[in-house]
PDB file of N, CA and C in Angstrom:
ATOM      1  N   UNK Y   1      -1.752  75.484 -59.466  1.00 47.00           N
ATOM      2  CA  UNK Y   1      -1.266  75.811 -58.736  1.00 47.00           C
ATOM      3  C   UNK Y   1      -0.283  74.527 -58.030  1.00 47.00           C
ATOM      4  N   UNK Y   2       0.856  74.873 -57.968  1.00 56.00           N
ATOM      5  CA  UNK Y   2       1.736  73.472 -57.682  1.00 56.00           C
ATOM      6  C   UNK Y   2       1.953  73.271 -55.639  1.00 56.00           C
ATOM      7  N   UNK Y   3       1.720  72.243 -55.415  1.00 69.00           N
ATOM      8  CA  UNK Y   3       2.140  71.763 -54.116  1.00 69.00           C
ATOM      9  C   UNK Y   3       3.144  71.706 -53.715  1.00 69.00           C
ATOM     10  N   UNK Y   4       3.751  72.025 -52.506  1.00 78.00           N
ATOM     11  CA  UNK Y   4       4.744  71.689 -51.922  1.00 78.00           C
ATOM     12  C   UNK Y   4       5.068  70.090 -51.650  1.00 78.00           C
ATOM     13  N   UNK Y   5       5.896  69.632 -51.788  1.00 84.00           N
ATOM     14  CA  UNK Y   5       6.091  67.904 -51.634  1.00 84.00           C
ATOM     15  C   UNK Y   5       6.567  67.722 -50.142  1.00 84.00           C
ATOM     16  N   UNK Y   6       5.602  66.813 -49.938  1.00 91.00           N
ATOM     17  CA  UNK Y   6       5.732  66.427 -48.485  1.00 91.00           C
ATOM     18  C   UNK Y   6       7.441  66.009 -47.969  1.00 91.00           C
ATOM     19  N   UNK Y   7       7.599  65.780 -46.533  1.00 93.00           N
ATOM     20  CA  UNK Y   7       9.111  65.298 -46.639  1.00 93.00           C
ATOM     21  C   UNK Y   7       9.375  63.894 -47.054  1.00 93.00           C
ATOM     22  N   UNK Y   8       8.395  63.094 -47.046  1.00 93.00           N
ATOM     23  CA  UNK Y   8       8.126  62.026 -47.822  1.00 93.00           C
ATOM     24  C   UNK Y   8       8.539  61.970 -49.058  1.00 93.00           C
ATOM     25  N   UNK Y   9       7.762  62.387 -49.406  1.00 92.00           N
ATOM     26  CA  UNK Y   9       7.907  62.684 -51.282  1.00 92.00           C
ATOM     27  C   UNK Y   9       9.445  63.655 -51.234  1.00 92.00           C
ATOM     28  N   UNK Y  10       9.879  63.845 -50.730  1.00 92.00           N
ATOM     29  CA  UNK Y  10      11.136  64.651 -50.994  1.00 92.00           C
ATOM     30  C   UNK Y  10      11.931  63.772 -51.010  1.00 92.00           C
ATOM     31  N   UNK Y  11      12.040  63.175 -49.905  1.00 92.00           N
ATOM     32  CA  UNK Y  11      13.168  61.814 -49.620  1.00 92.00           C
ATOM     33  C   UNK Y  11      13.096  60.741 -50.350  1.00 92.00           C
ATOM     34  N   UNK Y  12      11.828  60.612 -51.168  1.00 94.00           N
ATOM     35  CA  UNK Y  12      11.765  59.085 -51.925  1.00 94.00           C
ATOM     36  C   UNK Y  12      12.631  59.641 -53.227  1.00 94.00           C
ATOM     37  N   UNK Y  13      12.122  60.999 -53.480  1.00 93.00           N
ATOM     38  CA  UNK Y  13      12.458  61.123 -54.591  1.00 93.00           C
ATOM     39  C   UNK Y  13      13.924  61.240 -54.917  1.00 93.00           C
ATOM     40  N   UNK Y  14      14.444  61.873 -53.734  1.00 93.00           N
ATOM     41  CA  UNK Y  14      16.154  62.198 -53.517  1.00 93.00           C
ATOM     42  C   UNK Y  14      17.095  61.056 -53.613  1.00 93.00           C
ATOM     43  N   UNK Y  15      16.186  59.668 -52.694  1.00 93.00           N
ATOM     44  CA  UNK Y  15      16.671  58.465 -53.298  1.00 93.00           C
ATOM     45  C   UNK Y  15      16.722  57.894 -54.621  1.00 93.00           C
ATOM     46  N   UNK Y  16      15.727  58.141 -55.061  1.00 93.00           N
ATOM     47  CA  UNK Y  16      15.598  57.405 -56.788  1.00 93.00           C
ATOM     48  C   UNK Y  16      17.109  58.425 -57.540  1.00 93.00           C
ATOM     49  N   UNK Y  17      16.691  59.953 -57.214  1.00 93.00           N
ATOM     50  CA  UNK Y  17      17.854  60.474 -57.953  1.00 93.00           C
ATOM     51  C   UNK Y  17      19.280  60.145 -57.978  1.00 93.00           C
ATOM     52  N   UNK Y  18      19.473  59.580 -56.345  1.00 93.00           N
ATOM     53  CA  UNK Y  18      21.059  59.204 -56.214  1.00 93.00           C
ATOM     54  C   UNK Y  18      21.265  58.286 -57.039  1.00 93.00           C
ATOM     55  N   UNK Y  19      20.228  57.055 -56.721  1.00 95.00           N
ATOM     56  CA  UNK Y  19      20.521  55.573 -57.832  1.00 95.00           C
ATOM     57  C   UNK Y  19      20.551  55.957 -59.276  1.00 95.00           C
ATOM     58  N   UNK Y  20      19.978  57.241 -59.579  1.00 94.00           N
ATOM     59  CA  UNK Y  20      20.080  57.292 -60.872  1.00 94.00           C
ATOM     60  C   UNK Y  20      21.473  57.820 -61.544  1.00 94.00           C
ATOM     61  N   UNK Y  21      21.951  58.637 -60.067  1.00 94.00           N
ATOM     62  CA  UNK Y  21      23.066  58.955 -60.443  1.00 94.00           C
ATOM     63  C   UNK Y  21      24.389  57.825 -60.634  1.00 94.00           C
ATOM     64  N   UNK Y  22      24.215  56.850 -59.663  1.00 94.00           N
ATOM     65  CA  UNK Y  22      25.115  56.057 -59.912  1.00 94.00           C
ATOM     66  C   UNK Y  22      24.821  55.146 -61.313  1.00 94.00           C
ATOM     67  N   UNK Y  23      23.701  54.805 -61.801  1.00 94.00           N
ATOM     68  CA  UNK Y  23      23.333  54.785 -63.155  1.00 94.00           C
ATOM     69  C   UNK Y  23      24.255  55.472 -64.168  1.00 94.00           C
ATOM     70  N   UNK Y  24      24.220  56.637 -64.327  1.00 94.00           N
ATOM     71  CA  UNK Y  24      24.453  57.726 -65.213  1.00 94.00           C
ATOM     72  C   UNK Y  24      26.014  57.361 -65.293  1.00 94.00           C
ATOM     73  N   UNK Y  25      26.886  57.024 -63.786  1.00 93.00           N
ATOM     74  CA  UNK Y  25      28.127  56.783 -63.854  1.00 93.00           C
ATOM     75  C   UNK Y  25      28.461  55.677 -64.450  1.00 93.00           C
ATOM     76  N   UNK Y  26      27.901  54.654 -63.910  1.00 91.00           N
ATOM     77  CA  UNK Y  26      28.086  52.703 -64.764  1.00 91.00           C
ATOM     78  C   UNK Y  26      27.480  53.460 -65.965  1.00 91.00           C
ATOM     79  N   UNK Y  27      26.580  53.615 -66.844  1.00 90.00           N
ATOM     80  CA  UNK Y  27      26.527  54.040 -68.352  1.00 90.00           C
ATOM     81  C   UNK Y  27      27.981  54.582 -68.724  1.00 90.00           C
ATOM     82  N   UNK Y  28      28.356  55.732 -68.348  1.00 89.00           N
ATOM     83  CA  UNK Y  28      29.648  56.104 -68.768  1.00 89.00           C
ATOM     84  C   UNK Y  28      30.723  55.574 -68.998  1.00 89.00           C
ATOM     85  N   UNK Y  29      31.241  54.454 -67.977  1.00 88.00           N
ATOM     86  CA  UNK Y  29      32.067  53.724 -67.940  1.00 88.00           C
ATOM     87  C   UNK Y  29      31.989  52.741 -68.557  1.00 88.00           C
ATOM     88  N   UNK Y  30      30.551  52.332 -69.474  1.00 85.00           N
ATOM     89  CA  UNK Y  30      30.387  51.158 -69.838  1.00 85.00           C
ATOM     90  C   UNK Y  30      30.425  51.022 -71.207  1.00 85.00           C
ATOM     91  N   UNK Y  31      30.025  52.651 -71.852  1.00 81.00           N
ATOM     92  CA  UNK Y  31      29.875  52.824 -72.712  1.00 81.00           C
ATOM     93  C   UNK Y  31      30.751  52.472 -73.963  1.00 81.00           C
ATOM     94  N   UNK Y  32      31.843  52.429 -73.869  1.00 79.00           N
ATOM     95  CA  UNK Y  32      33.083  52.177 -74.738  1.00 79.00           C
ATOM     96  C   UNK Y  32      33.107  50.403 -74.970  1.00 79.00           C
ATOM     97  N   UNK Y  33      32.962  50.044 -73.861  1.00 83.00           N
ATOM     98  CA  UNK Y  33      33.380  48.370 -74.054  1.00 83.00           C
ATOM     99  C   UNK Y  33      32.121  47.778 -74.364  1.00 83.00           C
ATOM    100  N   UNK Y  34      31.038  48.258 -74.222  1.00 82.00           N
ATOM    101  CA  UNK Y  34      29.433  47.447 -74.358  1.00 82.00           C
ATOM    102  C   UNK Y  34      28.925  47.148 -75.891  1.00 82.00           C
ATOM    103  N   UNK Y  35      28.667  45.967 -76.444  1.00 84.00           N
ATOM    104  CA  UNK Y  35      28.500  45.981 -77.505  1.00 84.00           C
ATOM    105  C   UNK Y  35      26.994  46.403 -77.972  1.00 84.00           C
ATOM    106  N   UNK Y  36      26.587  46.626 -78.865  1.00 83.00           N
ATOM    107  CA  UNK Y  36      25.198  47.382 -79.124  1.00 83.00           C
ATOM    108  C   UNK Y  36      24.439  46.273 -78.441  1.00 83.00           C
ATOM    109  N   UNK Y  37      22.976  46.473 -77.971  1.00 84.00           N
ATOM    110  CA  UNK Y  37      21.972  45.536 -78.007  1.00 84.00           C
ATOM    111  C   UNK Y  37      22.308  44.662 -76.946  1.00 84.00           C
ATOM    112  N   UNK Y  38      23.846  44.763 -75.932  1.00 89.00           N
ATOM    113  CA  UNK Y  38      23.962  44.002 -75.117  1.00 89.00           C
ATOM    114  C   UNK Y  38      23.387  44.475 -73.676  1.00 89.00           C
ATOM    115  N   UNK Y  39      22.703  43.615 -72.747  1.00 90.00           N
ATOM    116  CA  UNK Y  39      22.018  43.983 -71.545  1.00 90.00           C
ATOM    117  C   UNK Y  39      23.074  43.718 -70.398  1.00 90.00           C
ATOM    118  N   UNK Y  40      22.768  45.258 -69.747  1.00 92.00           N
ATOM    119  CA  UNK Y  40      23.623  45.574 -68.704  1.00 92.00           C
ATOM    120  C   UNK Y  40      22.889  45.836 -67.233  1.00 92.00           C
ATOM    121  N   UNK Y  41      23.472  45.301 -66.300  1.00 94.00           N
ATOM    122  CA  UNK Y  41      22.713  45.612 -65.124  1.00 94.00           C
ATOM    123  C   UNK Y  41      23.137  47.176 -64.662  1.00 94.00           C
ATOM    124  N   UNK Y  42      21.756  47.607 -64.294  1.00 96.00           N
ATOM    125  CA  UNK Y  42      21.633  48.790 -63.654  1.00 96.00           C
ATOM    126  C   UNK Y  42      21.333  48.857 -62.154  1.00 96.00           C
ATOM    127  N   UNK Y  43      21.425  49.570 -61.295  1.00 96.00           N
ATOM    128  CA  UNK Y  43      20.723  49.697 -59.943  1.00 96.00           C
ATOM    129  C   UNK Y  43      19.516  49.835 -59.653  1.00 96.00           C
ATOM    130  N   UNK Y  44      18.715  49.320 -59.233  1.00 97.00           N
ATOM    131  CA  UNK Y  44      17.100  49.788 -59.205  1.00 97.00           C
ATOM    132  C   UNK Y  44      17.238  50.934 -58.715  1.00 97.00           C
ATOM    133  N   UNK Y  45      16.062  51.819 -59.594  1.00 96.00           N
ATOM    134  CA  UNK Y  45      16.231  53.129 -59.111  1.00 96.00           C
ATOM    135  C   UNK Y  45      15.029  53.763 -58.008  1.00 96.00           C
ATOM    136  N   UNK Y  46      14.338  52.676 -57.479  1.00 95.00           N
ATOM    137  CA  UNK Y  46      13.405  52.543 -56.149  1.00 95.00           C
ATOM    138  C   UNK Y  46      13.786  53.629 -55.490  1.00 95.00           C
ATOM    139  N   UNK Y  47      12.633  53.953 -54.920  1.00 93.00           N
ATOM    140  CA  UNK Y  47      12.825  54.739 -53.574  1.00 93.00           C
ATOM    141  C   UNK Y  47      13.398  54.369 -52.348  1.00 93.00           C
ATOM    142  N   UNK Y  48      13.333  53.093 -51.931  1.00 92.00           N
ATOM    143  CA  UNK Y  48      13.740  52.100 -51.317  1.00 92.00           C
ATOM    144  C   UNK Y  48      15.391  52.107 -51.021  1.00 92.00           C
ATOM    145  N   UNK Y  49      15.951  53.142 -49.928  1.00 88.00           N
ATOM    146  CA  UNK Y  49      17.367  53.097 -49.912  1.00 88.00           C
ATOM    147  C   UNK Y  49      17.979  52.131 -49.517  1.00 88.00           C
ATOM    148  N   UNK Y  50      17.104  50.933 -48.909  1.00 92.00           N
ATOM    149  CA  UNK Y  50      18.235  49.394 -48.555  1.00 92.00           C
ATOM    150  C   UNK Y  50      17.830  48.948 -49.852  1.00 92.00           C
ATOM    151  N   UNK Y  51      17.016  49.216 -50.899  1.00 94.00           N
ATOM    152  CA  UNK Y  51      17.079  48.237 -52.347  1.00 94.00           C
ATOM    153  C   UNK Y  51      18.865  47.814 -52.619  1.00 94.00           C
ATOM    154  N   UNK Y  52      18.948  46.631 -53.132  1.00 94.00           N
ATOM    155  CA  UNK Y  52      20.389  46.276 -53.899  1.00 94.00           C
ATOM    156  C   UNK Y  52      20.251  45.273 -55.257  1.00 94.00           C
ATOM    157  N   UNK Y  53      19.097  45.713 -55.713  1.00 97.00           N
ATOM    158  CA  UNK Y  53      18.438  45.033 -56.465  1.00 97.00           C
ATOM    159  C   UNK Y  53      18.843  45.623 -57.806  1.00 97.00           C
ATOM    160  N   UNK Y  54      18.992  44.999 -58.889  1.00 96.00           N
ATOM    161  CA  UNK Y  54      19.246  45.321 -60.485  1.00 96.00           C
ATOM    162  C   UNK Y  54      18.372  45.166 -61.179  1.00 96.00           C
ATOM    163  N   UNK Y  55      18.391  45.887 -62.324  1.00 97.00           N
ATOM    164  CA  UNK Y  55      17.570  45.697 -63.130  1.00 97.00           C
ATOM    165  C   UNK Y  55      18.460  45.741 -64.518  1.00 97.00           C
ATOM    166  N   UNK Y  56      18.140  44.989 -65.919  1.00 95.00           N
ATOM    167  CA  UNK Y  56      18.822  44.895 -66.629  1.00 95.00           C
ATOM    168  C   UNK Y  56      17.990  45.217 -68.112  1.00 95.00           C
ATOM    169  N   UNK Y  57      18.981  46.207 -68.529  1.00 94.00           N
ATOM    170  CA  UNK Y  57      18.498  46.402 -69.593  1.00 94.00           C
ATOM    171  C   UNK Y  57      19.434  47.392 -70.663  1.00 94.00           C
ATOM    172  N   UNK Y  58      19.393  47.501 -71.688  1.00 93.00           N
ATOM    173  CA  UNK Y  58      20.679  47.907 -73.142  1.00 93.00           C
ATOM    174  C   UNK Y  58      20.849  49.524 -72.928  1.00 93.00           C
ATOM    175  N   UNK Y  59      21.855  50.031 -73.297  1.00 93.00           N
ATOM    176  CA  UNK Y  59      22.147  51.422 -73.261  1.00 93.00           C
ATOM    177  C   UNK Y  59      21.402  52.256 -74.367  1.00 93.00           C
ATOM    178  N   UNK Y  60      20.539  51.548 -75.077  1.00 92.00           N
ATOM    179  CA  UNK Y  60      19.558  52.444 -75.920  1.00 92.00           C
ATOM    180  C   UNK Y  60      18.540  52.411 -74.768  1.00 92.00           C
ATOM    181  N   UNK Y  61      18.027  51.610 -74.093  1.00 95.00           N
ATOM    182  CA  UNK Y  61      16.705  51.728 -73.173  1.00 95.00           C
ATOM    183  C   UNK Y  61      16.919  52.644 -72.512  1.00 95.00           C
ATOM    184  N   UNK Y  62      18.440  52.611 -71.631  1.00 94.00           N
ATOM    185  CA  UNK Y  62      18.650  53.494 -70.974  1.00 94.00           C
ATOM    186  C   UNK Y  62      18.867  54.864 -71.323  1.00 94.00           C
ATOM    187  N   UNK Y  63      19.334  55.376 -72.519  1.00 93.00           N
ATOM    188  CA  UNK Y  63      19.179  56.210 -72.685  1.00 93.00           C
ATOM    189  C   UNK Y  63      17.555  57.143 -73.121  1.00 93.00           C
ATOM    190  N   UNK Y  64      16.803  56.200 -73.614  1.00 94.00           N
ATOM    191  CA  UNK Y  64      15.445  56.335 -73.652  1.00 94.00           C
ATOM    192  C   UNK Y  64      14.629  56.835 -72.462  1.00 94.00           C
ATOM    193  N   UNK Y  65      14.887  56.037 -71.386  1.00 94.00           N
ATOM    194  CA  UNK Y  65      14.321  55.911 -70.378  1.00 94.00           C
ATOM    195  C   UNK Y  65      14.753  57.637 -69.662  1.00 94.00           C
ATOM    196  N   UNK Y  66      15.898  57.934 -69.556  1.00 94.00           N
ATOM    197  CA  UNK Y  66      16.808  59.055 -69.424  1.00 94.00           C
ATOM    198  C   UNK Y  66      16.519  60.525 -69.571  1.00 94.00           C
ATOM    199  N   UNK Y  67      15.717  60.162 -71.316  1.00 94.00           N
ATOM    200  CA  UNK Y  67      15.247  61.366 -71.763  1.00 94.00           C
ATOM    201  C   UNK Y  67      14.118  62.160 -71.299  1.00 94.00           C
ATOM    202  N   UNK Y  68      13.613  61.473 -70.191  1.00 96.00           N
ATOM    203  CA  UNK Y  68      12.683  62.309 -69.446  1.00 96.00           C
ATOM    204  C   UNK Y  68      13.075  62.415 -67.490  1.00 96.00           C
ATOM    205  N   UNK Y  69      13.649  62.949 -67.420  1.00 95.00           N
ATOM    206  CA  UNK Y  69      14.017  63.257 -65.562  1.00 95.00           C
ATOM    207  C   UNK Y  69      12.918  62.705 -64.569  1.00 95.00           C
ATOM    208  N   UNK Y  70      11.506  62.544 -64.962  1.00 96.00           N
ATOM    209  CA  UNK Y  70      10.971  61.984 -64.196  1.00 96.00           C
ATOM    210  C   UNK Y  70      10.498  60.686 -64.014  1.00 96.00           C
ATOM    211  N   UNK Y  71      11.473  59.616 -65.190  1.00 97.00           N
ATOM    212  CA  UNK Y  71      11.056  58.501 -65.176  1.00 97.00           C
ATOM    213  C   UNK Y  71      12.293  57.470 -64.609  1.00 97.00           C
ATOM    214  N   UNK Y  72      12.283  56.739 -63.897  1.00 97.00           N
ATOM    215  CA  UNK Y  72      13.100  55.716 -63.416  1.00 97.00           C
ATOM    216  C   UNK Y  72      12.649  54.091 -63.509  1.00 97.00           C
ATOM    217  N   UNK Y  73      13.510  53.507 -63.778  1.00 97.00           N
ATOM    218  CA  UNK Y  73      13.803  52.195 -63.847  1.00 97.00           C
ATOM    219  C   UNK Y  73      13.682  51.202 -62.494  1.00 97.00           C
ATOM    220  N   UNK Y  74      12.800  50.404 -62.275  1.00 97.00           N
ATOM    221  CA  UNK Y  74      12.576  49.553 -61.019  1.00 97.00           C
ATOM    222  C   UNK Y  74      12.351  48.430 -61.135  1.00 97.00           C
ATOM    223  N   UNK Y  75      12.588  47.826 -60.397  1.00 97.00           N
ATOM    224  CA  UNK Y  75      12.329  46.265 -60.408  1.00 97.00           C
ATOM    225  C   UNK Y  75      10.898  46.078 -59.876  1.00 97.00           C
ATOM    226  N   UNK Y  76       9.949  44.853 -60.829  1.00 97.00           N
ATOM    227  CA  UNK Y  76       8.488  45.083 -60.543  1.00 97.00           C
ATOM    228  C   UNK Y  76       8.668  44.980 -58.979  1.00 97.00           C
ATOM    229  N   UNK Y  77       7.295  45.725 -58.509  1.00 96.00           N
ATOM    230  CA  UNK Y  77       6.980  45.656 -57.248  1.00 96.00           C
ATOM    231  C   UNK Y  77       7.708  46.313 -56.365  1.00 96.00           C
ATOM    232  N   UNK Y  78       8.577  47.051 -56.833  1.00 97.00           N
ATOM    233  CA  UNK Y  78       9.141  48.179 -56.078  1.00 97.00           C
ATOM    234  C   UNK Y  78       8.837  49.604 -55.921  1.00 97.00           C
ATOM    235  N   UNK Y  79       7.356  49.860 -56.834  1.00 95.00           N
ATOM    236  CA  UNK Y  79       7.099  51.208 -56.944  1.00 95.00           C
ATOM    237  C   UNK Y  79       6.001  51.307 -55.648  1.00 95.00           C
ATOM    238  N   UNK Y  80       5.996  52.824 -55.601  1.00 95.00           N
ATOM    239  CA  UNK Y  80       5.624  53.296 -54.440  1.00 95.00           C
ATOM    240  C   UNK Y  80       4.242  53.753 -54.728  1.00 95.00           C
ATOM    241  N   UNK Y  81       3.183  53.406 -54.806  1.00 92.00           N
ATOM    242  CA  UNK Y  81       1.982  53.929 -55.476  1.00 92.00           C
ATOM    243  C   UNK Y  81       1.218  54.991 -55.528  1.00 92.00           C
ATOM    244  N   UNK Y  82       1.406  55.665 -53.860  1.00 91.00           N
ATOM    245  CA  UNK Y  82       1.441  57.026 -54.194  1.00 91.00           C
ATOM    246  C   UNK Y  82       2.232  58.047 -54.625  1.00 91.00           C
ATOM    247  N   UNK Y  83       3.283  57.997 -54.891  1.00 92.00           N
ATOM    248  CA  UNK Y  83       4.460  59.141 -55.597  1.00 92.00           C
ATOM    249  C   UNK Y  83       5.016  58.760 -56.721  1.00 92.00           C
ATOM    250  N   UNK Y  84       4.409  57.674 -57.078  1.00 95.00           N
ATOM    251  CA  UNK Y  84       4.497  57.239 -58.926  1.00 95.00           C
ATOM    252  C   UNK Y  84       4.033  56.501 -59.335  1.00 95.00           C
ATOM    253  N   UNK Y  85       3.465  56.216 -60.841  1.00 96.00           N
ATOM    254  CA  UNK Y  85       3.198  55.669 -61.518  1.00 96.00           C
ATOM    255  C   UNK Y  85       3.724  54.869 -62.468  1.00 96.00           C
ATOM    256  N   UNK Y  86       3.415  53.472 -62.856  1.00 98.00           N
ATOM    257  CA  UNK Y  86       3.908  52.729 -63.690  1.00 98.00           C
ATOM    258  C   UNK Y  86       3.512  53.293 -65.067  1.00 98.00           C
ATOM    259  N   UNK Y  87       4.825  53.394 -66.123  1.00 97.00           N
ATOM    260  CA  UNK Y  87       4.421  54.088 -67.173  1.00 97.00           C
ATOM    261  C   UNK Y  87       4.726  52.977 -68.554  1.00 97.00           C
ATOM    262  N   UNK Y  88       5.330  51.788 -67.771  1.00 97.00           N
ATOM    263  CA  UNK Y  88       5.829  51.276 -69.051  1.00 97.00           C
ATOM    264  C   UNK Y  88       6.635  49.581 -68.353  1.00 97.00           C
ATOM    265  N   UNK Y  89       6.041  48.666 -69.089  1.00 97.00           N
ATOM    266  CA  UNK Y  89       6.551  47.426 -68.048  1.00 97.00           C
ATOM    267  C   UNK Y  89       7.303  46.622 -69.263  1.00 97.00           C
ATOM    268  N   UNK Y  90       8.892  46.416 -68.867  1.00 95.00           N
ATOM    269  CA  UNK Y  90       9.552  45.420 -69.973  1.00 95.00           C
ATOM    270  C   UNK Y  90       9.846  44.025 -69.093  1.00 95.00           C
ATOM    271  N   UNK Y  91      10.311  43.086 -69.532  1.00 93.00           N
ATOM    272  CA  UNK Y  91      11.266  41.743 -68.918  1.00 93.00           C
ATOM    273  C   UNK Y  91      11.798  42.507 -68.082  1.00 93.00           C
ATOM    274  N   UNK Y  92      11.548  42.082 -66.754  1.00 93.00           N
ATOM    275  CA  UNK Y  92      12.717  42.406 -65.569  1.00 93.00           C
ATOM    276  C   UNK Y  92      12.701  43.571 -65.232  1.00 93.00           C
ATOM    277  N   UNK Y  93      11.886  44.789 -65.680  1.00 97.00           N
ATOM    278  CA  UNK Y  93      12.048  46.085 -64.963  1.00 97.00           C
ATOM    279  C   UNK Y  93      10.643  46.708 -65.670  1.00 97.00           C
ATOM    280  N   UNK Y  94      10.011  47.742 -64.908  1.00 98.00           N
ATOM    281  CA  UNK Y  94       9.167  48.775 -64.988  1.00 98.00           C
ATOM    282  C   UNK Y  94       9.740  50.108 -64.934  1.00 98.00           C
ATOM    283  N   UNK Y  95       8.933  50.631 -65.600  1.00 98.00           N
ATOM    284  CA  UNK Y  95       9.579  52.579 -65.786  1.00 98.00           C
ATOM    285  C   UNK Y  95       8.401  52.973 -65.066  1.00 98.00           C
ATOM    286  N   UNK Y  96       8.657  53.802 -64.169  1.00 97.00           N
ATOM    287  CA  UNK Y  96       7.757  54.713 -63.284  1.00 97.00           C
ATOM    288  C   UNK Y  96       7.707  56.381 -63.583  1.00 97.00           C
ATOM    289  N   UNK Y  97       6.810  56.588 -63.332  1.00 97.00           N
ATOM    290  CA  UNK Y  97       6.784  58.308 -63.579  1.00 97.00           C
ATOM    291  C   UNK Y  97       6.708  59.095 -61.964  1.00 97.00           C
ATOM    292  N   UNK Y  98       7.152  59.676 -61.852  1.00 95.00           N
ATOM    293  CA  UNK Y  98       7.347  60.649 -60.506  1.00 95.00           C
ATOM    294  C   UNK Y  98       6.147  61.383 -60.386  1.00 95.00           C
ATOM    295  N   UNK Y  99       5.328  61.641 -59.209  1.00 92.00           N
ATOM    296  CA  UNK Y  99       4.197  62.278 -59.290  1.00 92.00           C
ATOM    297  C   UNK Y  99       4.467  63.631 -59.589  1.00 92.00           C
ATOM    298  N   UNK Y 100       3.484  64.163 -59.826  1.00 93.00           N
ATOM    299  CA  UNK Y 100       3.707  65.834 -60.256  1.00 93.00           C
ATOM    300  C   UNK Y 100       4.334  66.763 -59.253  1.00 93.00           C
ATOM    301  N   UNK Y 101       4.178  66.589 -57.843  1.00 91.00           N
ATOM    302  CA  UNK Y 101       4.790  66.973 -56.677  1.00 91.00           C
ATOM    303  C   UNK Y 101       6.145  66.836 -56.541  1.00 91.00           C
ATOM    304  N   UNK Y 102       6.864  65.857 -56.940  1.00 92.00           N
ATOM    305  CA  UNK Y 102       7.959  65.459 -57.102  1.00 92.00           C
ATOM    306  C   UNK Y 102       8.967  65.633 -58.624  1.00 92.00           C
ATOM    307  N   UNK Y 103       8.327  66.424 -59.211  1.00 93.00           N
ATOM    308  CA  UNK Y 103       8.996  66.643 -60.446  1.00 93.00           C
ATOM    309  C   UNK Y 103       9.936  67.245 -60.216  1.00 93.00           C
ATOM    310  N   UNK Y 104       9.669  68.528 -59.629  1.00 91.00           N
ATOM    311  CA  UNK Y 104      10.985  69.872 -59.543  1.00 91.00           C
ATOM    312  C   UNK Y 104      12.110  69.054 -58.573  1.00 91.00           C
ATOM    313  N   UNK Y 105      11.983  68.115 -58.055  1.00 92.00           N
ATOM    314  CA  UNK Y 105      13.056  67.740 -57.188  1.00 92.00           C
ATOM    315  C   UNK Y 105      14.023  66.615 -58.412  1.00 92.00           C
ATOM    316  N   UNK Y 106      13.100  65.838 -58.837  1.00 93.00           N
ATOM    317  CA  UNK Y 106      14.092  65.092 -59.529  1.00 93.00           C
ATOM    318  C   UNK Y 106      14.623  65.532 -60.922  1.00 93.00           C
ATOM    319  N   UNK Y 107      13.840  66.948 -61.502  1.00 92.00           N
ATOM    320  CA  UNK Y 107      14.803  67.764 -62.758  1.00 92.00           C
ATOM    321  C   UNK Y 107      15.749  68.294 -62.012  1.00 92.00           C
ATOM    322  N   UNK Y 108      15.480  68.892 -60.565  1.00 92.00           N
ATOM    323  CA  UNK Y 108      17.134  69.641 -60.081  1.00 92.00           C
ATOM    324  C   UNK Y 108      18.050  69.035 -59.733  1.00 92.00           C
ATOM    325  N   UNK Y 109      17.605  67.618 -59.457  1.00 92.00           N
ATOM    326  CA  UNK Y 109      18.933  66.575 -58.842  1.00 92.00           C
ATOM    327  C   UNK Y 109      19.285  65.867 -60.335  1.00 92.00           C
ATOM    328  N   UNK Y 110      18.680  66.404 -61.573  1.00 90.00           N
ATOM    329  CA  UNK Y 110      19.087  65.117 -62.808  1.00 90.00           C
ATOM    330  C   UNK Y 110      20.680  65.895 -63.030  1.00 90.00           C
ATOM    331  N   UNK Y 111      21.651  65.773 -63.384  1.00 85.00           N
ATOM    332  CA  UNK Y 111      22.834  66.216 -63.847  1.00 85.00           C
ATOM    333  C   UNK Y 111      22.622  66.514 -65.207  1.00 85.00           C
ATOM    334  N   UNK Y 112      21.830  65.926 -66.213  1.00 84.00           N
ATOM    335  CA  UNK Y 112      21.747  65.887 -67.452  1.00 84.00           C
ATOM    336  C   UNK Y 112      20.703  66.941 -67.725  1.00 84.00           C
ATOM    337  N   UNK Y 113      20.308  67.373 -67.018  1.00 80.00           N
ATOM    338  CA  UNK Y 113      19.159  68.404 -67.231  1.00 80.00           C
ATOM    339  C   UNK Y 113      19.516  69.689 -67.598  1.00 80.00           C
ATOM    340  N   UNK Y 114      19.431  70.613 -68.553  1.00 68.00           N
ATOM    341  CA  UNK Y 114      20.182  72.296 -68.791  1.00 68.00           C
ATOM    342  C   UNK Y 114      19.331  73.291 -67.636  1.00 68.00           C
ATOM    343  N   UNK Y 115      20.056  74.200 -67.658  1.00 54.00           N
ATOM    344  CA  UNK Y 115      19.648  74.899 -66.696  1.00 54.00           C
ATOM    345  C   UNK Y 115      19.687  75.195 -65.536  1.00 54.00           C
TER     346      UNK Y 115
END
């Protein structure tokens, strides 16, 4: 049985989804002009609406991250421990997975997700 997310969890998940949408547009714009393996600065996808920091990763790493709608790339230390878990650590960024109660929100907001 799934519990409905709190207003706070919903707000954080929507903030992260908005940052991810910015990164998707950035990736689409840069694909044609980026060399394989070249690191790019993406917007930190953390849930802190005031964050303006960047995470650096190449397009292949970004695509691997985007394969799961519940995963986000953020600056280390920006995780919100009660709503997400660090699942990978990389130089300059970590990948977090949203808590189960936020999965439906981020999946619904994921423009790449079918259905």
